Amino acid sequence: MLEIMSKVKVAVVGCGFIANAAHLPSLKRIENVEIAAVVDIIEERARKAAEEFKADKWFTDYTKVLDMKDIDVIDVCTPTYTHCEITVASLKAGKHVVCEKPISLKLREANEMIETAKKENMRFMVAHCLRFWPEYVRVKRLVEEGAIGEPRIARAYRQSGFPMWAPWHKKIEYGGGVFIDMSIHDVDFLRWVLGEVYEVYAQGGVLLHKDSTAPDYVHALLRFKSGAIAYVEGSWIMPEGFPFTTYLEIAGTKGLLTVDNQYTASLKVFKKNTCSTYTPQSEDAYYLELKHFIDCVVEDKEPLVTGEDARKTLEVVLAAVKSIRENKPVKLPLGEEVIL
Amino acid sequence: MRKYRFAILSFAHIHAWSYARVLKELPNTELVAIYDDSPERLIKAGDAFKIDVDKRYSDYFKLLEKEDIDAVIVASENAKHRDLVIAAAEHGKHVICEKPIATTLKDADEMVQAAKKHRVKFQTAFVMRYHEATVEVKKLLERGEIGDILVITTTNHGMYPGLWFADPKLAGGGAVMDHTVHTADLMRWYTEDEVNTVYARIGVNIRPHLPTEDNALILLRFRKGVLGSIDCSWSRPDNWPIWGDVYLGIIGTEGYILVDAFRSCITLASENKTLKWIYHGPDCDKEMIRDFVKCIEEDREPRASGWDGRQALEIALAAYESHKRGEVIELPLA
């Protein structure tokens, strides 16, 4: 257990979109955190992030931070296919690890990450940010309080253009495609609220971006052990300039709730040809998520999203890929690895 | 101006009341006679629309024999559509039939055949093909405004409609029978294609006391590859501000169209009442009947024909079959 008053030293590995847009600014705002180092294989990105977020050191090789004795936490923000290697190496070096979602693209790797954390007795969390997203947390609480009775049927959309900022998304073996990378948010949240999934049927694939091997559109029908059913849609085929849109509704025996990020935001900013719709909050999901993990490290608590949770969520999105390939409903647990 | 003389055969379906209103409002239509097998409804509708007592029939055969009418609107319980439609066709009356066209494909086929044989117009009341927003979408698609269609996500949510809608004998099912066909029909219309496969799951009931299902999800694949989804659930609680929705997200290769057909609403908070959304948008019932009369005048096929009704019914029936077997169902049904 760490000294309560001392600063937790964090190294951020991977300085791409999610690190710059979410992790680094959030870590910067957590009082008992010091961004001790940043790492990116692209030197320019590492140097820039170090400058902007006042990190002491920057590296292009992540193993360098594993050798730094005073670093407590590694925040893994690299492309999905590298999560396992970096996480396992960090845990073995005696670092706590918070890793961006998806945990990995392979169940075998997820197992290895979970087992290593246990063996090394290190904290490990996967950054499923919806579990900290203020309106989604509110939904979870409302359902728990019985506001809609027993949940029966849910819908969740997540729609945007193709994530061009990260070209690795075009390779299925790197990112898994829209359902694995993006709908995993909704799947994980629905698991949190509705319980475990036992069957998946999905349709979709590469519908628009023919230079991509990763599916750019998937919609799936999930069946939960609780008896609930859900429609989950992930789209990267919206037209250029389409605002990132999320929608959730859950109907139960005593009511219905909906969350719609385009209709219920507190702010709209119009500029030439663009409009941003959002609800600015200083304690936003990324801040709350990273703050939670730091608290878990300091207070030696189990994080809200365990490796096992992330693995179960991964299994559902992999089942969707398998279902598309076989054009039939797929039951969980999966008997074998789905090779992307 | 020639006035087209209509009878309404049964007010069991709530839409009958709106059709009667339209027949009174349009300049070239009139509501001449009504039939109902419920004496209470006959009185209630007869009084509401000022129908002479001798024009209120409890025997539809007599009405068809005696009354000089051009057309009928059949708005009975689903399972009773067949007999009414076939009798009307045999008497040479043009027919608008409430959706779903019937509860079995056999009934639907016999209805389509009868209309053909007796050379009467046979329209399925797919009013959503006459909503000005969905008509606009058809034009946008034809002009290629969003390129080729890739996916159509749809919902036709509703409150539980009550009455006989959850009586398996009269309705032929629950939410799947009631709410699959509207958006299934729109998808057929927009893609100009037929459904190849259907996968569906019926959920555990939101209202456990109902004898039929009240929520379900359906995934479709069209022959040329377009993907579709339907949420046909009666998942809106009784105190929801509006009865439900017809929502379509159409993703094309070059754009996206979002239809929320009944979102044109005034929000009203009134003393002792729950918050309401009062719809003020296009009147699709009126547009449908207006167009139907033109079909008679110009001797052309209705925009949504009996065959379209039959094809949409097949999708709903395939959804039940898919749920029962836990499999992806290929159309046509055997």
CSV table of C-alpha atoms in Angstrom, one decimal, chain A residues 2 8-12 23 26-27 30 32-33 71-76 87 90-91 94-100 117 121-128 131-132 284-307:
chain,number,residue,atom,x,y,z
A,2,LEU,CA,1.3,3.4,-0.9
A,8,VAL,CA,1.3,8.4,-7.5
A,9,LYS,CA,3.7,8.4,-10.4
A,10,VAL,CA,2.1,7.5,-13.7
A,11,ALA,CA,3.7,6.7,-17.1
A,12,VAL,CA,1.4,6.9,-20.1
A,23,HIS,CA,-6.1,10.4,-20.4
A,26,SER,CA,-7.5,13.9,-16.8
A,27,LEU,CA,-4.4,12.7,-15.1
A,30,ILE,CA,-5.9,14.5,-10.4
A,32,ASN,CA,-2.2,13.2,-6.2
A,33,VAL,CA,-0.9,12.2,-9.6
A,71,ILE,CA,6.8,4.7,-11.4
A,72,ASP,CA,3.7,3.2,-9.8
A,73,VAL,CA,1.2,3.0,-12.6
A,74,ILE,CA,1.4,2.3,-16.3
A,75,ASP,CA,-1.5,3.7,-18.3
A,76,VAL,CA,-1.7,1.7,-21.6
A,87,THR,CA,0.3,-4.9,-19.8
A,90,SER,CA,4.3,-3.8,-16.8
A,91,LEU,CA,2.7,-6.1,-14.3
A,94,GLY,CA,5.7,-4.5,-10.5
A,95,LYS,CA,3.5,-1.8,-11.9
A,96,HIS,CA,-0.2,-1.3,-11.5
A,97,VAL,CA,-1.9,-1.1,-14.9
A,98,VAL,CA,-4.9,0.7,-16.3
A,99,CYS,CA,-5.4,-0.3,-19.9
A,100,GLU,CA,-7.6,1.2,-22.6
A,117,ALA,CA,-2.1,-9.3,-12.4
A,121,ASN,CA,-0.5,-8.9,-6.9
A,122,MET,CA,-0.9,-5.7,-8.9
A,123,ARG,CA,-4.0,-3.7,-9.6
A,124,PHE,CA,-5.3,-4.0,-13.1
A,125,MET,CA,-8.3,-2.2,-14.7
A,126,VAL,CA,-9.6,-1.9,-18.2
A,127,ALA,CA,-10.8,1.6,-19.1
A,128,HIS,CA,-14.5,0.9,-19.9
A,131,ARG,CA,-19.0,2.8,-16.2
A,132,PHE,CA,-17.9,6.3,-15.2
A,284,ASP,CA,-16.0,13.8,-16.7
A,285,ALA,CA,-15.9,10.1,-17.3
A,286,TYR,CA,-12.1,9.9,-18.1
A,287,TYR,CA,-11.3,11.9,-15.0
A,288,LEU,CA,-13.5,9.8,-12.8
A,289,GLU,CA,-12.3,6.6,-14.3
A,290,LEU,CA,-8.6,7.4,-13.8
A,291,LYS,CA,-9.2,8.9,-10.4
A,292,HIS,CA,-11.0,5.7,-9.4
A,293,PHE,CA,-8.1,3.6,-10.5
A,294,ILE,CA,-5.6,5.8,-8.6
A,295,ASP,CA,-7.8,5.5,-5.5
A,296,CYS,CA,-7.8,1.7,-5.9
A,297,VAL,CA,-4.0,1.7,-6.1
A,298,VAL,CA,-3.7,4.0,-3.1
A,299,GLU,CA,-6.3,2.3,-1.0
A,300,ASP,CA,-5.6,-1.2,-2.2
A,301,LYS,CA,-9.1,-1.8,-3.5
A,302,GLU,CA,-10.5,-3.9,-6.3
A,303,PRO,CA,-11.3,-1.6,-9.4
A,304,LEU,CA,-14.8,-1.3,-10.6
A,305,VAL,CA,-14.0,-2.9,-14.0
A,306,THR,CA,-12.0,-6.1,-13.4
A,307,GLY,CA,-10.0,-8.0,-16.0
